[in-house]
Amino acid sequence: MNMSECSISLMSQRDGDSNHTQNNQKPMSIHNEWYYHTLLMEMKLFLIPTAVCFVAATLVTPSILFAIFSNFSIRRETRFLLLGNALVSDLIYLALYTATSICNVLNLKIPKVACAFLLFFLAVTYCGGVLTAAGMVVDTYLAILWPLHYFTILPPSRTKKLLMLLWLSSSLVPGVLFITLAFTRKPGPCQPDICSLPVILLMTLHADEAVRLFHILFITAFLLSFSLILCCYLVLCYKTRRTGILKGASSRANVTFSMHHVILGFRFLPLLLLLSESLLYINRMINVETGILLTSIICNVLIVLPNGVSPYLYAFRYREVYKSLSNHMAAFSMLVFIGSALM
């Protein structure tokens, strides 16, 4: 079923079948408007910020990863392993989401099985980024408060095992969600043939009570996790200020803490807005068009924004990575100069 037919079904579920059958002209005008908002605004307009974030991350992420993993001393440090893992998960998420958005803009039909796998890997990489952010919080906490025991608690071998556990945990939560949707979903008249994350997120709110409850609990659990991360940073900030580490508004440690708070805020705000939008939609305080528009803004702008910005905020903040990048760029420039001289 295409999107215009699906919109009629959604309107019928919210407004009642009797109103739909009594006045056919009104639903037709409504579904045309919704079809316009969905295709033109989400697929074309909202492709711009997604593509910009993907290009921005692609320009620097491979160089940063090369600088990390080509240097033996850097890749043995826990903070750089976590940074590399965060950059990889963010880049994969941006690549998959940009690919699905381009397919939707070009009206390329993605098979349902392929769409399900794409959505699953999107969820896995997003959860991986969230859990890596939590790991960076723990790493910073241990390094500042217990510096003498830091390398004993988190040696490189243990860090690699924790990263494997992190990816397994990232796969577990989306796996449970997809299995729940697969066994509880009932066949209905609205089966859109478009693989769009905003549309599918809104479609889950039309499922039965168990699926809707799981949807809300899933978002709430992430919000609680982010709140816990933020509380850890606040406690860490309070304790380090007492020791004088964060002395001065322009100190390096203070700027680093501010950077962490900005990234956490970028990742916290979209989920908070998505939870608010879901509750408003379930309680019929906003209509389908508004729900699609808000979900598209959250998915195509607010969620992808930290993925595109974090490489610049995180990686170039570390002196070791910046120095390694500078050395590689100098060596590359020398090779280019020698090659041009020989030619």
mmCIF file of C-alpha atoms in Angstrom:
data_model
loop_
_atom_site.group_PDB
_atom_site.id
_atom_site.type_symbol
_atom_site.label_atom_id
_atom_site.label_comp_id
_atom_site.label_asym_id
_atom_site.label_seq_id
_atom_site.Cartn_x
_atom_site.Cartn_y
_atom_site.Cartn_z
ATOM 1 C CA MET A 1 0.000 0.000 0.000
ATOM 2 C CA ASN A 2 1.374 3.437 -0.909
ATOM 3 C CA MET A 3 1.622 6.360 1.463
ATOM 4 C CA SER A 4 -1.511 8.166 0.311
ATOM 5 C CA GLU A 5 -3.678 5.100 0.913
ATOM 6 C CA CYS A 6 -1.942 4.516 4.224
ATOM 7 C CA SER A 7 -2.718 8.040 5.344
ATOM 8 C CA ILE A 8 -6.455 7.396 4.884
ATOM 9 C CA SER A 9 -6.145 4.338 7.111
ATOM 10 C CA LEU A 10 -4.327 6.327 9.790
ATOM 11 C CA MET A 11 -6.927 9.061 9.673
ATOM 12 C CA SER A 12 -9.693 6.495 9.932
ATOM 13 C CA GLN A 13 -8.111 4.988 13.024
ATOM 14 C CA ARG A 14 -7.878 8.365 14.743
ATOM 15 C CA ASP A 15 -11.048 10.060 13.575
ATOM 16 C CA GLY A 16 -13.346 7.068 13.311
ATOM 17 C CA ASP A 17 -14.598 5.084 10.346
ATOM 18 C CA SER A 18 -18.052 6.678 10.419
ATOM 19 C CA ASN A 19 -16.707 10.154 9.829
ATOM 20 C CA HIS A 20 -14.558 8.827 7.021
ATOM 21 C CA THR A 21 -17.395 7.115 5.181
ATOM 22 C CA GLN A 22 -19.855 9.970 5.595
ATOM 23 C CA ASN A 23 -17.575 12.595 4.115
ATOM 24 C CA ASN A 24 -15.166 11.270 1.516
ATOM 25 C CA GLN A 25 -13.939 14.594 0.222
ATOM 26 C CA LYS A 26 -12.468 15.682 3.538
ATOM 27 C CA PRO A 27 -10.223 12.597 3.966
ATOM 28 C CA MET A 28 -9.091 12.909 0.365
ATOM 29 C CA SER A 29 -7.908 16.482 0.911
ATOM 30 C CA ILE A 30 -6.336 15.521 4.228
ATOM 31 C CA HIS A 31 -4.423 12.565 2.808
ATOM 32 C CA ASN A 32 -3.156 14.672 -0.089
ATOM 33 C CA GLU A 33 -1.806 17.214 2.377
ATOM 34 C CA TRP A 34 -0.216 14.481 4.496
ATOM 35 C CA TYR A 35 1.245 12.865 1.389
ATOM 36 C CA TYR A 36 2.759 16.230 0.443
ATOM 37 C CA HIS A 37 4.250 16.742 3.901
ATOM 38 C CA THR A 38 5.636 13.213 4.027
ATOM 39 C CA LEU A 39 7.253 13.024 0.611
ATOM 40 C CA LEU A 40 8.341 16.584 -0.098
ATOM 41 C CA MET A 41 9.264 17.828 3.366
ATOM 42 C CA GLU A 42 10.694 14.651 4.879
ATOM 43 C CA MET A 43 12.327 13.052 1.841
ATOM 44 C CA LYS A 44 13.643 16.166 0.114
ATOM 45 C CA LEU A 45 13.973 18.967 2.630
ATOM 46 C CA PHE A 46 15.065 16.769 5.525
ATOM 47 C CA LEU A 47 17.607 14.986 3.341
ATOM 48 C CA ILE A 48 19.741 18.154 3.387
ATOM 49 C CA PRO A 49 20.775 18.123 7.099
ATOM 50 C CA THR A 50 21.249 14.360 7.001
ATOM 51 C CA ALA A 51 23.524 14.575 3.964
ATOM 52 C CA VAL A 52 25.439 17.534 5.427
ATOM 53 C CA CYS A 53 26.121 15.653 8.681
ATOM 54 C CA PHE A 54 27.168 12.533 6.752
ATOM 55 C CA VAL A 55 29.572 14.479 4.530
ATOM 56 C CA ALA A 56 30.974 16.377 7.532
ATOM 57 C CA ALA A 57 31.615 13.147 9.438
ATOM 58 C CA THR A 58 33.035 11.362 6.381
ATOM 59 C CA LEU A 59 35.588 14.118 5.789
ATOM 60 C CA VAL A 60 37.335 13.702 9.150
ATOM 61 C CA THR A 61 36.325 10.368 10.715
ATOM 62 C CA PRO A 62 38.510 8.072 8.522
ATOM 63 C CA SER A 63 41.544 10.291 9.159
ATOM 64 C CA ILE A 64 40.917 10.286 12.910
ATOM 65 C CA LEU A 65 40.459 6.512 12.990
ATOM 66 C CA PHE A 66 43.667 6.062 10.998
ATOM 67 C CA ALA A 67 45.502 8.365 13.404
ATOM 68 C CA ILE A 68 44.236 6.348 16.376
ATOM 69 C CA PHE A 69 44.807 2.798 15.143
ATOM 70 C CA SER A 70 48.086 3.450 13.300
ATOM 71 C CA ASN A 71 49.773 4.675 16.483
ATOM 72 C CA PHE A 72 50.596 1.889 18.936
ATOM 73 C CA SER A 73 50.702 4.091 22.036
ATOM 74 C CA ILE A 74 47.399 5.806 21.204
ATOM 75 C CA ARG A 75 45.412 2.682 20.430
ATOM 76 C CA ARG A 76 46.439 1.135 23.766
ATOM 77 C CA GLU A 77 44.659 3.856 25.746
ATOM 78 C CA THR A 78 41.085 3.235 26.821
ATOM 79 C CA ARG A 79 39.835 6.730 26.025
ATOM 80 C CA PHE A 80 41.018 6.496 22.419
ATOM 81 C CA LEU A 81 39.540 3.028 21.962
ATOM 82 C CA LEU A 82 36.216 4.392 23.200
ATOM 83 C CA LEU A 83 36.563 7.413 20.934
ATOM 84 C CA GLY A 84 37.250 5.203 17.925
ATOM 85 C CA ASN A 85 34.265 3.012 18.764
ATOM 86 C CA ALA A 86 32.012 6.069 19.061
ATOM 87 C CA LEU A 87 33.200 7.442 15.717
ATOM 88 C CA VAL A 88 32.681 4.089 13.976
ATOM 89 C CA SER A 89 29.142 3.663 15.323
ATOM 90 C CA ASP A 90 28.212 7.254 14.438
ATOM 91 C CA LEU A 91 29.592 6.965 10.906
ATOM 92 C CA ILE A 92 27.797 3.659 10.266
ATOM 93 C CA TYR A 93 24.540 5.164 11.542
ATOM 94 C CA LEU A 94 24.905 8.197 9.281
ATOM 95 C CA ALA A 95 25.778 6.031 6.267
ATOM 96 C CA LEU A 96 22.780 3.723 6.725
ATOM 97 C CA TYR A 97 20.337 6.531 7.452
ATOM 98 C CA THR A 98 21.561 8.637 4.526
ATOM 99 C CA ALA A 99 21.293 5.624 2.203
ATOM 100 C CA THR A 100 17.678 4.957 3.202
ATOM 101 C CA SER A 101 16.820 8.649 2.837
ATOM 102 C CA ILE A 102 18.324 8.771 -0.666
ATOM 103 C CA CYS A 103 16.394 5.640 -1.661
ATOM 104 C CA ASN A 104 13.173 7.267 -0.459
ATOM 105 C CA VAL A 105 13.901 10.485 -2.361
ATOM 106 C CA LEU A 106 14.656 8.542 -5.553
ATOM 107 C CA ASN A 107 11.506 6.438 -4.999
ATOM 108 C CA LEU A 108 13.538 3.228 -4.870
ATOM 109 C CA LYS A 109 11.547 0.476 -3.189
ATOM 110 C CA ILE A 110 13.448 -1.299 -0.437
ATOM 111 C CA PRO A 111 12.294 -4.887 0.242
ATOM 112 C CA LYS A 112 10.663 -5.403 3.615
ATOM 113 C CA VAL A 113 13.358 -7.815 4.793
ATOM 114 C CA ALA A 114 16.123 -5.391 3.801
ATOM 115 C CA CYS A 115 14.231 -2.542 5.456
ATOM 116 C CA ALA A 116 13.917 -4.544 8.671
ATOM 117 C CA PHE A 117 17.664 -5.228 8.703
ATOM 118 C CA LEU A 118 18.422 -1.559 7.984
ATOM 119 C CA LEU A 119 16.243 -0.436 10.881
ATOM 120 C CA PHE A 120 17.815 -3.060 13.132
ATOM 121 C CA PHE A 121 21.363 -1.921 12.333
ATOM 122 C CA LEU A 122 20.310 1.708 12.772
ATOM 123 C CA ALA A 123 19.072 0.844 16.253
ATOM 124 C CA VAL A 124 22.234 -1.152 17.033
ATOM 125 C CA THR A 125 24.602 1.627 15.964
ATOM 126 C CA TYR A 126 22.567 4.257 17.800
ATOM 127 C CA CYS A 127 22.581 2.184 20.995
ATOM 128 C CA GLY A 128 26.299 1.623 20.466
ATOM 129 C CA GLY A 129 26.885 5.363 20.378
ATOM 130 C CA VAL A 130 24.837 5.869 23.530
ATOM 131 C CA LEU A 131 26.592 3.111 25.460
ATOM 132 C CA THR A 132 29.983 4.349 24.273
ATOM 133 C CA ALA A 133 29.116 7.795 25.634
ATOM 134 C CA ALA A 134 28.340 6.100 28.945
ATOM 135 C CA GLY A 135 31.670 4.275 28.752
ATOM 136 C CA MET A 136 33.496 7.548 28.184
ATOM 137 C CA VAL A 137 31.801 8.916 31.309
ATOM 138 C CA VAL A 138 32.995 5.936 33.359
ATOM 139 C CA ASP A 139 36.481 6.196 31.868
ATOM 140 C CA THR A 140 36.732 9.902 32.736
ATOM 141 C CA TYR A 141 35.360 9.234 36.215
ATOM 142 C CA LEU A 142 37.955 6.533 36.930
ATOM 143 C CA ALA A 143 40.865 8.454 35.416
ATOM 144 C CA ILE A 144 40.257 11.564 37.539
ATOM 145 C CA LEU A 145 39.090 10.102 40.834
ATOM 146 C CA TRP A 146 41.335 6.990 40.955
ATOM 147 C CA PRO A 147 44.374 7.814 38.802
ATOM 148 C CA LEU A 148 46.669 5.384 40.632
ATOM 149 C CA HIS A 149 44.356 2.417 40.035
ATOM 150 C CA TYR A 150 43.145 3.454 36.576
ATOM 151 C CA PHE A 151 45.420 1.197 34.493
ATOM 152 C CA THR A 152 44.779 -1.693 36.855
ATOM 153 C CA ILE A 153 41.010 -1.358 36.530
ATOM 154 C CA LEU A 154 40.918 -0.714 32.766
ATOM 155 C CA PRO A 155 43.892 -2.288 30.969
ATOM 156 C CA PRO A 156 43.731 -2.430 27.131
ATOM 157 C CA SER A 157 42.807 -6.125 27.096
ATOM 158 C CA ARG A 158 39.862 -5.552 29.414
ATOM 159 C CA THR A 159 38.765 -2.522 27.398
ATOM 160 C CA LYS A 160 38.528 -4.604 24.221
ATOM 161 C CA LYS A 161 36.376 -7.164 26.027
ATOM 162 C CA LEU A 162 34.155 -4.369 27.328
ATOM 163 C CA LEU A 163 33.754 -3.052 23.783
ATOM 164 C CA MET A 164 32.627 -6.491 22.624
ATOM 165 C CA LEU A 165 30.151 -6.602 25.520
ATOM 166 C CA LEU A 166 28.992 -3.119 24.558
ATOM 167 C CA TRP A 167 28.136 -4.204 21.009
ATOM 168 C CA LEU A 168 26.372 -7.314 22.293
ATOM 169 C CA SER A 169 24.303 -5.141 24.625
ATOM 170 C CA SER A 170 23.586 -2.756 21.757
ATOM 171 C CA SER A 171 22.232 -5.666 19.720
ATOM 172 C CA LEU A 172 20.189 -7.099 22.594
ATOM 173 C CA VAL A 173 17.824 -4.173 23.153
ATOM 174 C CA PRO A 174 16.883 -3.642 19.463
ATOM 175 C CA GLY A 175 16.648 -7.408 19.044
ATOM 176 C CA VAL A 176 14.075 -7.662 21.834
ATOM 177 C CA LEU A 177 12.178 -4.732 20.335
ATOM 178 C CA PHE A 178 12.077 -6.224 16.839
ATOM 179 C CA ILE A 179 11.065 -9.664 18.124
ATOM 180 C CA THR A 180 8.266 -8.053 20.136
ATOM 181 C CA LEU A 181 7.037 -6.162 17.085
ATOM 182 C CA ALA A 182 7.264 -9.277 14.896
ATOM 183 C CA PHE A 183 5.149 -11.433 17.217
ATOM 184 C CA THR A 184 2.651 -8.797 18.363
ATOM 185 C CA ARG A 185 2.050 -6.944 15.090
ATOM 186 C CA LYS A 186 -1.350 -7.600 13.602
ATOM 187 C CA PRO A 187 -1.925 -7.325 9.845
ATOM 188 C CA GLY A 188 -3.836 -4.170 9.033
ATOM 189 C CA PRO A 189 -4.877 -2.139 6.031
ATOM 190 C CA CYS A 190 -1.964 0.272 6.470
ATOM 191 C CA GLN A 191 1.235 -1.368 5.226
ATOM 192 C CA PRO A 192 3.376 1.460 3.786
ATOM 193 C CA ASP A 193 5.859 0.520 1.091
ATOM 194 C CA ILE A 194 8.381 3.118 2.244
ATOM 195 C CA CYS A 195 11.362 2.419 4.509
ATOM 196 C CA SER A 196 11.305 5.650 6.499
ATOM 197 C CA LEU A 197 12.258 5.743 10.176
ATOM 198 C CA PRO A 198 9.939 8.688 11.063
ATOM 199 C CA VAL A 199 6.953 7.009 9.395
ATOM 200 C CA ILE A 200 7.656 3.649 11.037
ATOM 201 C CA LEU A 201 8.099 5.260 14.461
ATOM 202 C CA LEU A 202 4.709 6.904 14.039
ATOM 203 C CA MET A 203 3.204 3.639 12.794
ATOM 204 C CA THR A 204 4.192 1.847 16.007
ATOM 205 C CA LEU A 205 1.924 4.250 17.890
ATOM 206 C CA HIS A 206 -1.016 2.757 15.956
ATOM 207 C CA ALA A 207 -0.235 -0.761 17.148
ATOM 208 C CA ASP A 208 -1.841 -2.501 20.103
ATOM 209 C CA GLU A 209 -1.305 -1.451 23.702
ATOM 210 C CA ALA A 210 1.633 -3.816 24.329
ATOM 211 C CA VAL A 211 3.668 -2.460 21.421
ATOM 212 C CA ARG A 212 2.885 1.157 22.284
ATOM 213 C CA LEU A 213 3.828 0.545 25.913
ATOM 214 C CA PHE A 214 7.095 -1.075 24.847
ATOM 215 C CA HIS A 215 7.775 1.898 22.563
ATOM 216 C CA ILE A 216 7.311 4.367 25.418
ATOM 217 C CA LEU A 217 9.299 2.255 27.897
ATOM 218 C CA PHE A 218 12.158 1.906 25.400
ATOM 219 C CA ILE A 219 12.480 5.683 25.041
ATOM 220 C CA THR A 220 12.032 6.230 28.778
ATOM 221 C CA ALA A 221 14.822 3.756 29.576
ATOM 222 C CA PHE A 222 17.181 5.665 27.323
ATOM 223 C CA LEU A 223 16.188 8.935 28.960
ATOM 224 C CA LEU A 224 16.902 7.469 32.388
ATOM 225 C CA SER A 225 20.298 6.265 31.150
ATOM 226 C CA PHE A 226 21.139 9.727 29.879
ATOM 227 C CA SER A 227 19.999 11.242 33.159
ATOM 228 C CA LEU A 228 22.310 8.854 35.020
ATOM 229 C CA ILE A 229 25.205 9.815 32.746
ATOM 230 C CA LEU A 230 24.509 13.497 33.319
ATOM 231 C CA CYS A 231 24.361 13.003 37.089
ATOM 232 C CA CYS A 232 27.738 11.226 36.987
ATOM 233 C CA TYR A 233 29.251 14.159 35.147
ATOM 234 C CA LEU A 234 27.780 16.637 37.611
ATOM 235 C CA VAL A 235 29.193 14.679 40.560
ATOM 236 C CA LEU A 236 32.535 14.429 38.803
ATOM 237 C CA CYS A 237 32.500 18.153 38.032
ATOM 238 C CA TYR A 238 31.719 18.977 41.669
ATOM 239 C CA LYS A 239 34.505 16.788 43.044
ATOM 240 C CA THR A 240 37.109 18.007 40.570
ATOM 241 C CA ARG A 241 36.294 21.660 41.222
ATOM 242 C CA ARG A 242 37.122 21.070 44.868
ATOM 243 C CA THR A 243 40.554 19.760 43.882
ATOM 244 C CA GLY A 244 41.216 22.693 41.532
ATOM 245 C CA ILE A 245 41.298 20.661 38.301
ATOM 246 C CA LEU A 246 38.551 22.794 36.750
ATOM 247 C CA LYS A 247 39.991 26.056 38.012
ATOM 248 C CA GLY A 248 39.408 28.857 35.521
ATOM 249 C CA ALA A 249 36.659 29.231 32.930
ATOM 250 C CA SER A 250 39.090 28.684 30.043
ATOM 251 C CA SER A 251 41.065 25.805 31.541
ATOM 252 C CA ARG A 252 41.527 22.721 29.396
ATOM 253 C CA ALA A 253 39.656 20.467 31.829
ATOM 254 C CA ASN A 254 36.750 22.914 32.059
ATOM 255 C CA VAL A 255 36.464 23.130 28.275
ATOM 256 C CA THR A 256 36.553 19.329 28.061
ATOM 257 C CA PHE A 257 33.720 19.016 30.577
ATOM 258 C CA SER A 258 31.706 21.630 28.681
ATOM 259 C CA MET A 259 32.258 19.682 25.460
ATOM 260 C CA HIS A 260 30.992 16.480 27.091
ATOM 261 C CA HIS A 261 27.892 18.300 28.340
ATOM 262 C CA VAL A 262 27.170 19.695 24.865
ATOM 263 C CA ILE A 263 27.399 16.238 23.278
ATOM 264 C CA LEU A 264 25.232 14.707 26.008
ATOM 265 C CA GLY A 265 22.699 17.504 25.544
ATOM 266 C CA PHE A 266 22.613 16.850 21.801
ATOM 267 C CA ARG A 267 21.919 13.159 22.440
ATOM 268 C CA PHE A 268 19.493 13.758 25.307
ATOM 269 C CA LEU A 269 17.208 16.341 23.676
ATOM 270 C CA PRO A 270 15.960 14.252 20.679
ATOM 271 C CA LEU A 271 14.808 11.380 22.888
ATOM 272 C CA LEU A 272 13.052 13.764 25.250
ATOM 273 C CA LEU A 273 11.249 15.396 22.328
ATOM 274 C CA LEU A 274 10.416 12.002 20.804
ATOM 275 C CA LEU A 275 8.890 10.830 24.086
ATOM 276 C CA SER A 276 6.868 14.056 24.376
ATOM 277 C CA GLU A 277 5.700 13.793 20.769
ATOM 278 C CA SER A 278 4.672 10.149 21.251
ATOM 279 C CA LEU A 279 2.643 10.962 24.358
ATOM 280 C CA LEU A 280 0.955 13.906 22.632
ATOM 281 C CA TYR A 281 0.126 11.766 19.609
ATOM 282 C CA ILE A 282 -1.263 8.869 21.641
ATOM 283 C CA ASN A 283 -3.470 11.281 23.606
ATOM 284 C CA ARG A 284 -4.721 12.826 20.312
ATOM 285 C CA MET A 285 -3.350 16.258 21.121
ATOM 286 C CA ILE A 286 -1.603 16.457 17.727
ATOM 287 C CA ASN A 287 -2.728 15.102 14.360
ATOM 288 C CA VAL A 288 -0.976 12.850 11.858
ATOM 289 C CA GLU A 289 0.566 15.683 9.840
ATOM 290 C CA THR A 290 2.059 17.308 12.928
ATOM 291 C CA GLY A 291 3.291 13.950 14.206
ATOM 292 C CA ILE A 292 5.054 13.175 10.918
ATOM 293 C CA LEU A 293 6.585 16.649 10.806
ATOM 294 C CA LEU A 294 7.875 16.522 14.392
ATOM 295 C CA THR A 295 9.211 12.983 14.036
ATOM 296 C CA SER A 296 10.967 13.936 10.794
ATOM 297 C CA ILE A 297 12.642 16.919 12.470
ATOM 298 C CA ILE A 298 13.782 14.740 15.367
ATOM 299 C CA CYS A 299 15.107 11.895 13.185
ATOM 300 C CA ASN A 300 16.565 13.890 10.295
ATOM 301 C CA VAL A 301 18.004 16.859 12.189
ATOM 302 C CA LEU A 302 18.361 16.437 15.945
ATOM 303 C CA ILE A 303 19.495 12.795 16.067
ATOM 304 C CA VAL A 304 22.022 13.045 13.221
ATOM 305 C CA LEU A 305 23.434 16.390 14.389
ATOM 306 C CA PRO A 306 25.644 15.037 17.232
ATOM 307 C CA ASN A 307 26.878 12.269 14.921
ATOM 308 C CA GLY A 308 28.151 14.860 12.469
ATOM 309 C CA VAL A 309 29.514 17.297 15.057
ATOM 310 C CA SER A 310 31.133 14.904 17.544
ATOM 311 C CA PRO A 311 34.209 14.067 15.392
ATOM 312 C CA TYR A 312 35.183 17.735 15.417
ATOM 313 C CA LEU A 313 34.421 18.259 19.113
ATOM 314 C CA TYR A 314 35.932 15.036 20.430
ATOM 315 C CA ALA A 315 38.877 14.099 18.246
ATOM 316 C CA PHE A 316 40.570 17.459 17.760
ATOM 317 C CA ARG A 317 40.304 18.048 21.500
ATOM 318 C CA TYR A 318 42.925 15.351 22.145
ATOM 319 C CA ARG A 319 46.479 16.510 21.605
ATOM 320 C CA GLU A 320 47.749 13.030 20.787
ATOM 321 C CA VAL A 321 45.258 12.553 17.950
ATOM 322 C CA TYR A 322 45.894 16.022 16.583
ATOM 323 C CA LYS A 323 49.658 15.476 16.674
ATOM 324 C CA SER A 324 49.323 12.098 14.945
ATOM 325 C CA LEU A 325 47.129 13.655 12.260
ATOM 326 C CA SER A 326 49.646 16.454 11.750
ATOM 327 C CA ASN A 327 52.485 13.949 11.329
ATOM 328 C CA HIS A 328 50.514 11.923 8.783
ATOM 329 C CA MET A 329 49.562 15.063 6.864
ATOM 330 C CA ALA A 330 53.187 16.225 6.834
ATOM 331 C CA ALA A 331 54.354 12.833 5.558
ATOM 332 C CA PHE A 332 51.640 12.825 2.898
ATOM 333 C CA SER A 333 52.572 16.342 1.781
ATOM 334 C CA MET A 334 56.225 15.311 1.540
ATOM 335 C CA LEU A 335 55.331 12.304 -0.622
ATOM 336 C CA VAL A 336 53.225 14.493 -2.891
ATOM 337 C CA PHE A 337 56.062 17.006 -3.187
ATOM 338 C CA ILE A 338 58.606 14.283 -4.007
ATOM 339 C CA GLY A 339 56.240 12.709 -6.533
ATOM 340 C CA SER A 340 55.600 16.007 -8.285
ATOM 341 C CA ALA A 341 59.346 16.756 -8.328
ATOM 342 C CA LEU A 342 60.134 13.398 -9.933
ATOM 343 C CA MET A 343 57.489 13.913 -12.591
#
